[in-house]
Amino acid sequence: MNKITGNAIKFIEWCGLFSVGNDSIDSQHKMLVDIANQFHDHMGKAKNRKLVSETLSQLIHYAESHFKKEEAWAEEIKYPQDLLNTHKEIHEKLLEEIFIIHDNISKEGGLKGIFQTEMFIARWLILHILTEDKKYQNHLMKE
Ligand SMILES: [Fe+2]
């Protein structure tokens, strides 16, 4: 609930701006938005290690398969190899980052873990999809 308007506000609302020009990749990204919203909805109620750890495990599982599918699709649409290599490196870094956060959470837990997880999700959704993944759309438009 928003304290000022009294309305329930979603952490992230999917909109056309997030689209990368492929329905299947878009629905996988929507799935990520759902995970982020679920996490945000529950974090106020259960400030514990279990919620953070479950969300992170869900994200790790999701990210590994999603990145593979996204990279395979990028090859299919003949996305330039140099750009794809850079994109793959970014995916690897995102995965490393989730593993580090997951490790820290198992040691520390608490509010810091919740904050780190939420910031990670936001960076991935907002920065990665809107900057890196959007480049796929530019490539498709050039064809
Ligand atoms: Fe990506």
Short mmCIF file of N, CA and C and ligand atoms in Angstrom, two decimals:
data_model
loop_
_atom_site.label_atom_id
_atom_site.label_comp_id
_atom_site.label_asym_id
_atom_site.label_seq_id
_atom_site.Cartn_x
_atom_site.Cartn_y
_atom_site.Cartn_z
N MET A 1 0.83 -1.22 0.00
CA MET A 1 0.00 0.00 0.00
C MET A 1 0.86 1.27 0.00
N ASN A 2 0.49 2.20 -0.82
CA ASN A 2 1.17 3.48 -0.80
C ASN A 2 0.62 4.30 0.37
N LYS A 3 1.52 4.82 1.20
CA LYS A 3 1.09 5.53 2.40
C LYS A 3 0.33 6.82 2.05
N ILE A 4 0.64 7.39 0.90
CA ILE A 4 0.00 8.67 0.54
C ILE A 4 -1.35 8.45 -0.16
N THR A 5 -1.36 7.60 -1.19
CA THR A 5 -2.61 7.43 -1.95
C THR A 5 -3.48 6.29 -1.44
N GLY A 6 -2.89 5.38 -0.68
CA GLY A 6 -3.66 4.24 -0.19
C GLY A 6 -3.80 3.14 -1.23
N ASN A 7 -3.18 3.32 -2.39
CA ASN A 7 -3.27 2.31 -3.45
C ASN A 7 -2.14 1.30 -3.34
N ALA A 8 -2.45 0.07 -3.78
CA ALA A 8 -1.41 -0.95 -3.82
C ALA A 8 -0.56 -0.67 -5.06
N ILE A 9 0.73 -0.54 -4.88
CA ILE A 9 1.60 -0.25 -6.02
C ILE A 9 2.51 -1.44 -6.26
N LYS A 10 2.58 -1.83 -7.53
CA LYS A 10 3.49 -2.93 -7.86
C LYS A 10 4.91 -2.41 -7.87
N PHE A 11 5.84 -3.25 -7.45
CA PHE A 11 7.26 -2.87 -7.44
C PHE A 11 7.68 -2.55 -8.88
N ILE A 12 7.34 -3.46 -9.80
CA ILE A 12 7.61 -3.22 -11.22
C ILE A 12 6.38 -3.58 -12.03
N GLU A 13 5.99 -2.70 -12.94
CA GLU A 13 4.84 -2.95 -13.79
C GLU A 13 5.38 -3.17 -15.21
N TRP A 14 5.00 -4.29 -15.81
CA TRP A 14 5.46 -4.57 -17.18
C TRP A 14 4.84 -3.55 -18.13
N CYS A 15 5.63 -3.04 -19.07
CA CYS A 15 5.06 -2.18 -20.11
C CYS A 15 5.82 -2.44 -21.40
N GLY A 16 5.27 -1.89 -22.50
CA GLY A 16 5.85 -2.15 -23.82
C GLY A 16 7.32 -1.78 -23.92
N LEU A 17 7.75 -0.86 -23.11
CA LEU A 17 9.13 -0.41 -23.15
C LEU A 17 10.11 -1.56 -22.88
N PHE A 18 9.66 -2.57 -22.11
CA PHE A 18 10.53 -3.69 -21.77
C PHE A 18 10.67 -4.69 -22.93
N SER A 19 9.80 -4.58 -23.93
CA SER A 19 9.81 -5.58 -24.99
C SER A 19 11.12 -5.57 -25.79
N VAL A 20 11.62 -6.78 -26.08
CA VAL A 20 12.84 -6.87 -26.88
C VAL A 20 12.53 -7.33 -28.30
N GLY A 21 11.25 -7.46 -28.61
CA GLY A 21 10.86 -7.81 -29.98
C GLY A 21 10.66 -9.30 -30.19
N ASN A 22 10.57 -10.09 -29.11
CA ASN A 22 10.31 -11.52 -29.25
C ASN A 22 9.40 -11.95 -28.10
N ASP A 23 8.25 -12.56 -28.48
CA ASP A 23 7.23 -12.88 -27.47
C ASP A 23 7.74 -13.84 -26.39
N SER A 24 8.52 -14.84 -26.83
CA SER A 24 8.97 -15.84 -25.88
C SER A 24 9.95 -15.21 -24.86
N ILE A 25 10.90 -14.41 -25.34
CA ILE A 25 11.85 -13.75 -24.42
C ILE A 25 11.09 -12.76 -23.54
N ASP A 26 10.11 -12.05 -24.13
CA ASP A 26 9.32 -11.11 -23.33
C ASP A 26 8.59 -11.84 -22.20
N SER A 27 8.01 -13.03 -22.49
CA SER A 27 7.30 -13.71 -21.39
C SER A 27 8.25 -14.22 -20.33
N GLN A 28 9.49 -14.56 -20.75
CA GLN A 28 10.47 -14.95 -19.72
C GLN A 28 10.83 -13.75 -18.84
N HIS A 29 10.94 -12.58 -19.46
CA HIS A 29 11.24 -11.37 -18.67
C HIS A 29 10.05 -11.01 -17.77
N LYS A 30 8.82 -11.28 -18.27
CA LYS A 30 7.62 -11.00 -17.44
C LYS A 30 7.64 -11.88 -16.20
N MET A 31 8.14 -13.11 -16.38
CA MET A 31 8.25 -14.05 -15.27
C MET A 31 9.18 -13.46 -14.20
N LEU A 32 10.25 -12.81 -14.67
CA LEU A 32 11.18 -12.17 -13.75
C LEU A 32 10.50 -11.01 -13.01
N VAL A 33 9.68 -10.27 -13.73
CA VAL A 33 8.91 -9.18 -13.11
C VAL A 33 8.00 -9.76 -12.03
N ASP A 34 7.37 -10.91 -12.31
CA ASP A 34 6.50 -11.56 -11.31
C ASP A 34 7.29 -11.96 -10.06
N ILE A 35 8.47 -12.53 -10.27
CA ILE A 35 9.30 -12.93 -9.12
C ILE A 35 9.64 -11.68 -8.28
N ALA A 36 10.00 -10.59 -8.98
CA ALA A 36 10.36 -9.35 -8.29
C ALA A 36 9.18 -8.81 -7.49
N ASN A 37 7.99 -8.83 -8.10
CA ASN A 37 6.80 -8.31 -7.41
C ASN A 37 6.41 -9.17 -6.21
N GLN A 38 6.51 -10.48 -6.38
CA GLN A 38 6.21 -11.39 -5.26
C GLN A 38 7.15 -11.13 -4.09
N PHE A 39 8.44 -10.97 -4.44
CA PHE A 39 9.44 -10.72 -3.40
C PHE A 39 9.12 -9.42 -2.67
N HIS A 40 8.82 -8.40 -3.46
CA HIS A 40 8.53 -7.09 -2.87
C HIS A 40 7.29 -7.14 -1.98
N ASP A 41 6.26 -7.88 -2.43
CA ASP A 41 5.01 -8.00 -1.67
C ASP A 41 5.23 -8.68 -0.31
N HIS A 42 6.13 -9.65 -0.31
CA HIS A 42 6.30 -10.43 0.91
C HIS A 42 7.38 -9.93 1.85
N MET A 43 8.26 -9.09 1.34
CA MET A 43 9.42 -8.75 2.18
C MET A 43 9.05 -7.98 3.44
N GLY A 44 7.98 -7.19 3.37
CA GLY A 44 7.57 -6.44 4.55
C GLY A 44 7.00 -7.34 5.64
N LYS A 45 6.41 -8.46 5.20
CA LYS A 45 5.75 -9.36 6.14
C LYS A 45 6.72 -10.35 6.78
N ALA A 46 7.71 -10.74 6.00
CA ALA A 46 8.61 -11.78 6.53
C ALA A 46 10.05 -11.37 6.33
N LYS A 47 10.56 -10.59 7.24
CA LYS A 47 11.95 -10.15 7.11
C LYS A 47 12.87 -11.27 7.60
N ASN A 48 12.89 -12.32 6.84
CA ASN A 48 13.74 -13.42 7.27
C ASN A 48 14.56 -14.00 6.13
N ARG A 49 15.51 -14.80 6.54
CA ARG A 49 16.44 -15.42 5.61
C ARG A 49 15.75 -16.35 4.61
N LYS A 50 14.67 -17.00 5.08
CA LYS A 50 14.01 -18.01 4.25
C LYS A 50 13.47 -17.40 2.95
N LEU A 51 12.77 -16.26 3.09
CA LEU A 51 12.18 -15.61 1.92
C LEU A 51 13.26 -15.19 0.93
N VAL A 52 14.32 -14.56 1.43
CA VAL A 52 15.40 -14.09 0.57
C VAL A 52 16.07 -15.28 -0.11
N SER A 53 16.32 -16.30 0.68
CA SER A 53 17.00 -17.45 0.14
C SER A 53 16.15 -18.17 -0.90
N GLU A 54 14.84 -18.27 -0.65
CA GLU A 54 13.95 -18.91 -1.64
C GLU A 54 13.90 -18.10 -2.93
N THR A 55 13.81 -16.76 -2.79
CA THR A 55 13.76 -15.90 -3.98
C THR A 55 15.05 -16.04 -4.77
N LEU A 56 16.18 -16.04 -4.06
CA LEU A 56 17.45 -16.15 -4.75
C LEU A 56 17.60 -17.49 -5.46
N SER A 57 17.15 -18.56 -4.82
CA SER A 57 17.23 -19.87 -5.48
C SER A 57 16.36 -19.87 -6.73
N GLN A 58 15.17 -19.26 -6.61
CA GLN A 58 14.27 -19.15 -7.76
C GLN A 58 14.95 -18.35 -8.88
N LEU A 59 15.60 -17.26 -8.51
CA LEU A 59 16.28 -16.41 -9.49
C LEU A 59 17.45 -17.12 -10.16
N ILE A 60 18.21 -17.85 -9.37
CA ILE A 60 19.37 -18.56 -9.92
C ILE A 60 18.89 -19.59 -10.93
N HIS A 61 17.88 -20.36 -10.53
CA HIS A 61 17.32 -21.39 -11.40
C HIS A 61 16.77 -20.75 -12.67
N TYR A 62 16.03 -19.67 -12.50
CA TYR A 62 15.42 -18.97 -13.62
C TYR A 62 16.48 -18.36 -14.54
N ALA A 63 17.45 -17.67 -13.93
CA ALA A 63 18.46 -16.96 -14.72
C ALA A 63 19.27 -17.91 -15.59
N GLU A 64 19.69 -19.03 -15.02
CA GLU A 64 20.51 -19.96 -15.79
C GLU A 64 19.81 -20.41 -17.06
N SER A 65 18.54 -20.82 -16.92
CA SER A 65 17.85 -21.32 -18.12
C SER A 65 17.46 -20.16 -19.05
N HIS A 66 17.07 -19.03 -18.47
CA HIS A 66 16.68 -17.88 -19.30
C HIS A 66 17.85 -17.37 -20.14
N PHE A 67 19.03 -17.22 -19.51
CA PHE A 67 20.18 -16.70 -20.25
C PHE A 67 20.54 -17.62 -21.42
N LYS A 68 20.47 -18.94 -21.19
CA LYS A 68 20.79 -19.88 -22.27
C LYS A 68 19.82 -19.71 -23.43
N LYS A 69 18.51 -19.59 -23.09
CA LYS A 69 17.50 -19.45 -24.14
C LYS A 69 17.69 -18.13 -24.89
N GLU A 70 17.97 -17.07 -24.13
CA GLU A 70 18.15 -15.75 -24.76
C GLU A 70 19.36 -15.76 -25.70
N GLU A 71 20.45 -16.39 -25.26
CA GLU A 71 21.66 -16.43 -26.09
C GLU A 71 21.43 -17.28 -27.35
N ALA A 72 20.67 -18.38 -27.20
CA ALA A 72 20.37 -19.23 -28.36
C ALA A 72 19.53 -18.45 -29.37
N TRP A 73 18.59 -17.69 -28.86
CA TRP A 73 17.74 -16.88 -29.75
C TRP A 73 18.58 -15.81 -30.44
N ALA A 74 19.51 -15.19 -29.70
CA ALA A 74 20.36 -14.15 -30.28
C ALA A 74 21.17 -14.73 -31.44
N GLU A 75 21.61 -15.97 -31.30
CA GLU A 75 22.35 -16.61 -32.40
C GLU A 75 21.43 -16.85 -33.59
N GLU A 76 20.20 -17.28 -33.29
CA GLU A 76 19.21 -17.53 -34.36
C GLU A 76 18.95 -16.28 -35.19
N ILE A 77 18.88 -15.13 -34.53
CA ILE A 77 18.57 -13.90 -35.27
C ILE A 77 19.84 -13.24 -35.82
N LYS A 78 20.94 -14.00 -35.73
CA LYS A 78 22.24 -13.54 -36.24
C LYS A 78 22.67 -12.21 -35.62
N TYR A 79 22.53 -12.17 -34.31
CA TYR A 79 22.99 -11.02 -33.56
C TYR A 79 24.51 -10.99 -33.69
N PRO A 80 25.12 -9.82 -33.98
CA PRO A 80 26.58 -9.79 -34.23
C PRO A 80 27.40 -10.46 -33.12
N GLN A 81 28.35 -11.28 -33.55
CA GLN A 81 29.11 -12.11 -32.60
C GLN A 81 29.81 -11.30 -31.51
N ASP A 82 30.40 -10.15 -31.87
CA ASP A 82 31.11 -9.37 -30.85
C ASP A 82 30.14 -8.87 -29.77
N LEU A 83 28.96 -8.43 -30.22
CA LEU A 83 27.96 -7.96 -29.26
C LEU A 83 27.45 -9.11 -28.40
N LEU A 84 27.29 -10.27 -29.04
CA LEU A 84 26.80 -11.44 -28.30
C LEU A 84 27.82 -11.89 -27.24
N ASN A 85 29.11 -11.85 -27.62
CA ASN A 85 30.14 -12.24 -26.64
C ASN A 85 30.11 -11.32 -25.43
N THR A 86 29.99 -10.02 -25.68
CA THR A 86 29.92 -9.06 -24.56
C THR A 86 28.67 -9.34 -23.72
N HIS A 87 27.56 -9.62 -24.41
CA HIS A 87 26.30 -9.89 -23.70
C HIS A 87 26.43 -11.14 -22.82
N LYS A 88 27.09 -12.16 -23.37
CA LYS A 88 27.28 -13.40 -22.61
C LYS A 88 28.11 -13.14 -21.35
N GLU A 89 29.14 -12.29 -21.50
CA GLU A 89 29.98 -11.94 -20.33
C GLU A 89 29.15 -11.24 -19.27
N ILE A 90 28.25 -10.37 -19.71
CA ILE A 90 27.38 -9.65 -18.75
C ILE A 90 26.48 -10.65 -18.03
N HIS A 91 25.94 -11.62 -18.77
CA HIS A 91 25.11 -12.66 -18.14
C HIS A 91 25.91 -13.42 -17.09
N GLU A 92 27.16 -13.76 -17.45
CA GLU A 92 28.01 -14.50 -16.49
C GLU A 92 28.21 -13.68 -15.22
N LYS A 93 28.44 -12.37 -15.40
CA LYS A 93 28.67 -11.49 -14.24
C LYS A 93 27.41 -11.42 -13.38
N LEU A 94 26.24 -11.36 -14.04
CA LEU A 94 24.97 -11.31 -13.28
C LEU A 94 24.82 -12.59 -12.45
N LEU A 95 25.16 -13.73 -13.08
CA LEU A 95 25.07 -15.00 -12.35
C LEU A 95 26.03 -15.03 -11.16
N GLU A 96 27.29 -14.59 -11.42
CA GLU A 96 28.28 -14.55 -10.33
C GLU A 96 27.74 -13.70 -9.19
N GLU A 97 27.13 -12.57 -9.57
CA GLU A 97 26.61 -11.64 -8.56
C GLU A 97 25.51 -12.30 -7.71
N ILE A 98 24.61 -13.07 -8.37
CA ILE A 98 23.54 -13.71 -7.59
C ILE A 98 24.16 -14.73 -6.63
N PHE A 99 25.19 -15.47 -7.12
CA PHE A 99 25.81 -16.47 -6.25
C PHE A 99 26.46 -15.80 -5.04
N ILE A 100 27.12 -14.65 -5.27
CA ILE A 100 27.77 -13.94 -4.15
C ILE A 100 26.72 -13.48 -3.15
N ILE A 101 25.61 -12.90 -3.67
CA ILE A 101 24.54 -12.44 -2.77
C ILE A 101 23.98 -13.64 -1.99
N HIS A 102 23.77 -14.75 -2.70
CA HIS A 102 23.22 -15.94 -2.06
C HIS A 102 24.14 -16.41 -0.93
N ASP A 103 25.45 -16.37 -1.20
CA ASP A 103 26.46 -16.76 -0.19
C ASP A 103 26.41 -15.85 1.02
N ASN A 104 26.36 -14.53 0.75
CA ASN A 104 26.32 -13.54 1.85
C ASN A 104 25.08 -13.74 2.70
N ILE A 105 23.95 -14.01 2.02
CA ILE A 105 22.68 -14.17 2.74
C ILE A 105 22.74 -15.38 3.67
N SER A 106 23.36 -16.48 3.17
CA SER A 106 23.42 -17.66 4.05
C SER A 106 24.25 -17.35 5.30
N LYS A 107 25.19 -16.39 5.17
CA LYS A 107 26.02 -16.05 6.34
C LYS A 107 25.34 -14.99 7.20
N GLU A 108 24.78 -13.94 6.54
CA GLU A 108 24.27 -12.80 7.31
C GLU A 108 22.75 -12.75 7.43
N GLY A 109 22.07 -12.96 6.30
CA GLY A 109 20.60 -12.87 6.31
C GLY A 109 20.12 -11.47 6.64
N GLY A 110 18.88 -11.36 7.11
CA GLY A 110 18.35 -10.08 7.59
C GLY A 110 18.06 -9.05 6.53
N LEU A 111 17.91 -7.82 7.01
CA LEU A 111 17.50 -6.71 6.15
C LEU A 111 18.50 -6.41 5.04
N LYS A 112 19.79 -6.57 5.36
CA LYS A 112 20.82 -6.29 4.35
C LYS A 112 20.61 -7.21 3.14
N GLY A 113 20.30 -8.47 3.41
CA GLY A 113 20.08 -9.44 2.35
C GLY A 113 18.87 -9.07 1.51
N ILE A 114 17.82 -8.61 2.17
CA ILE A 114 16.60 -8.22 1.46
C ILE A 114 16.92 -7.03 0.55
N PHE A 115 17.65 -6.06 1.08
CA PHE A 115 18.00 -4.88 0.31
C PHE A 115 18.88 -5.25 -0.89
N GLN A 116 19.89 -6.08 -0.65
CA GLN A 116 20.80 -6.49 -1.73
C GLN A 116 20.04 -7.22 -2.83
N THR A 117 19.11 -8.10 -2.41
CA THR A 117 18.34 -8.87 -3.39
C THR A 117 17.46 -7.95 -4.22
N GLU A 118 16.81 -7.02 -3.55
CA GLU A 118 15.91 -6.12 -4.27
C GLU A 118 16.70 -5.22 -5.24
N MET A 119 17.85 -4.76 -4.81
CA MET A 119 18.67 -3.91 -5.68
C MET A 119 19.17 -4.71 -6.88
N PHE A 120 19.50 -5.98 -6.64
CA PHE A 120 19.97 -6.83 -7.74
C PHE A 120 18.87 -7.00 -8.78
N ILE A 121 17.65 -7.31 -8.29
CA ILE A 121 16.52 -7.51 -9.19
C ILE A 121 16.26 -6.23 -9.99
N ALA A 122 16.30 -5.10 -9.31
CA ALA A 122 16.04 -3.83 -9.98
C ALA A 122 17.10 -3.54 -11.04
N ARG A 123 18.36 -3.81 -10.68
CA ARG A 123 19.45 -3.56 -11.65
C ARG A 123 19.29 -4.45 -12.87
N TRP A 124 18.93 -5.70 -12.61
CA TRP A 124 18.78 -6.64 -13.70
C TRP A 124 17.62 -6.21 -14.60
N LEU A 125 16.48 -5.94 -13.97
CA LEU A 125 15.32 -5.60 -14.76
C LEU A 125 15.48 -4.26 -15.47
N ILE A 126 15.81 -3.27 -14.70
CA ILE A 126 15.81 -1.94 -15.28
C ILE A 126 17.04 -1.72 -16.15
N LEU A 127 18.20 -2.01 -15.61
CA LEU A 127 19.41 -1.73 -16.40
C LEU A 127 19.65 -2.75 -17.49
N HIS A 128 19.64 -4.03 -17.12
CA HIS A 128 20.00 -5.03 -18.11
C HIS A 128 18.98 -5.13 -19.26
N ILE A 129 17.71 -5.28 -18.92
CA ILE A 129 16.70 -5.42 -19.99
C ILE A 129 16.60 -4.14 -20.80
N LEU A 130 16.54 -3.02 -20.13
CA LEU A 130 16.34 -1.76 -20.86
C LEU A 130 17.57 -1.26 -21.62
N THR A 131 18.75 -1.77 -21.27
CA THR A 131 19.92 -1.32 -22.02
C THR A 131 20.45 -2.45 -22.91
N GLU A 132 20.90 -3.53 -22.29
CA GLU A 132 21.53 -4.60 -23.07
C GLU A 132 20.53 -5.40 -23.93
N ASP A 133 19.45 -5.88 -23.30
CA ASP A 133 18.50 -6.70 -24.06
C ASP A 133 17.78 -5.90 -25.15
N LYS A 134 17.62 -4.62 -24.90
CA LYS A 134 16.96 -3.77 -25.89
C LYS A 134 17.74 -3.70 -27.20
N LYS A 135 19.04 -3.97 -27.12
CA LYS A 135 19.87 -3.92 -28.33
C LYS A 135 19.44 -4.99 -29.34
N TYR A 136 18.81 -6.07 -28.86
CA TYR A 136 18.28 -7.09 -29.77
C TYR A 136 17.24 -6.46 -30.69
N GLN A 137 16.42 -5.62 -30.08
CA GLN A 137 15.34 -4.99 -30.84
C GLN A 137 15.92 -4.07 -31.94
N ASN A 138 16.95 -3.34 -31.59
CA ASN A 138 17.62 -2.49 -32.59
C ASN A 138 18.12 -3.33 -33.74
N HIS A 139 18.71 -4.47 -33.38
CA HIS A 139 19.26 -5.37 -34.40
C HIS A 139 18.13 -5.88 -35.32
N LEU A 140 17.00 -6.28 -34.70
CA LEU A 140 15.87 -6.80 -35.49
C LEU A 140 15.32 -5.74 -36.42
N MET A 141 15.31 -4.50 -35.97
CA MET A 141 14.78 -3.40 -36.79
C MET A 141 15.64 -3.11 -38.01
N LYS A 142 16.93 -3.39 -37.87
CA LYS A 142 17.85 -3.11 -38.98
C LYS A 142 17.68 -4.12 -40.11
N GLU A 143 17.12 -5.31 -39.75
CA GLU A 143 17.04 -6.38 -40.77
C GLU A 143 16.00 -6.13 -41.83
FE FE B 1 20.25 -10.48 -21.48
#
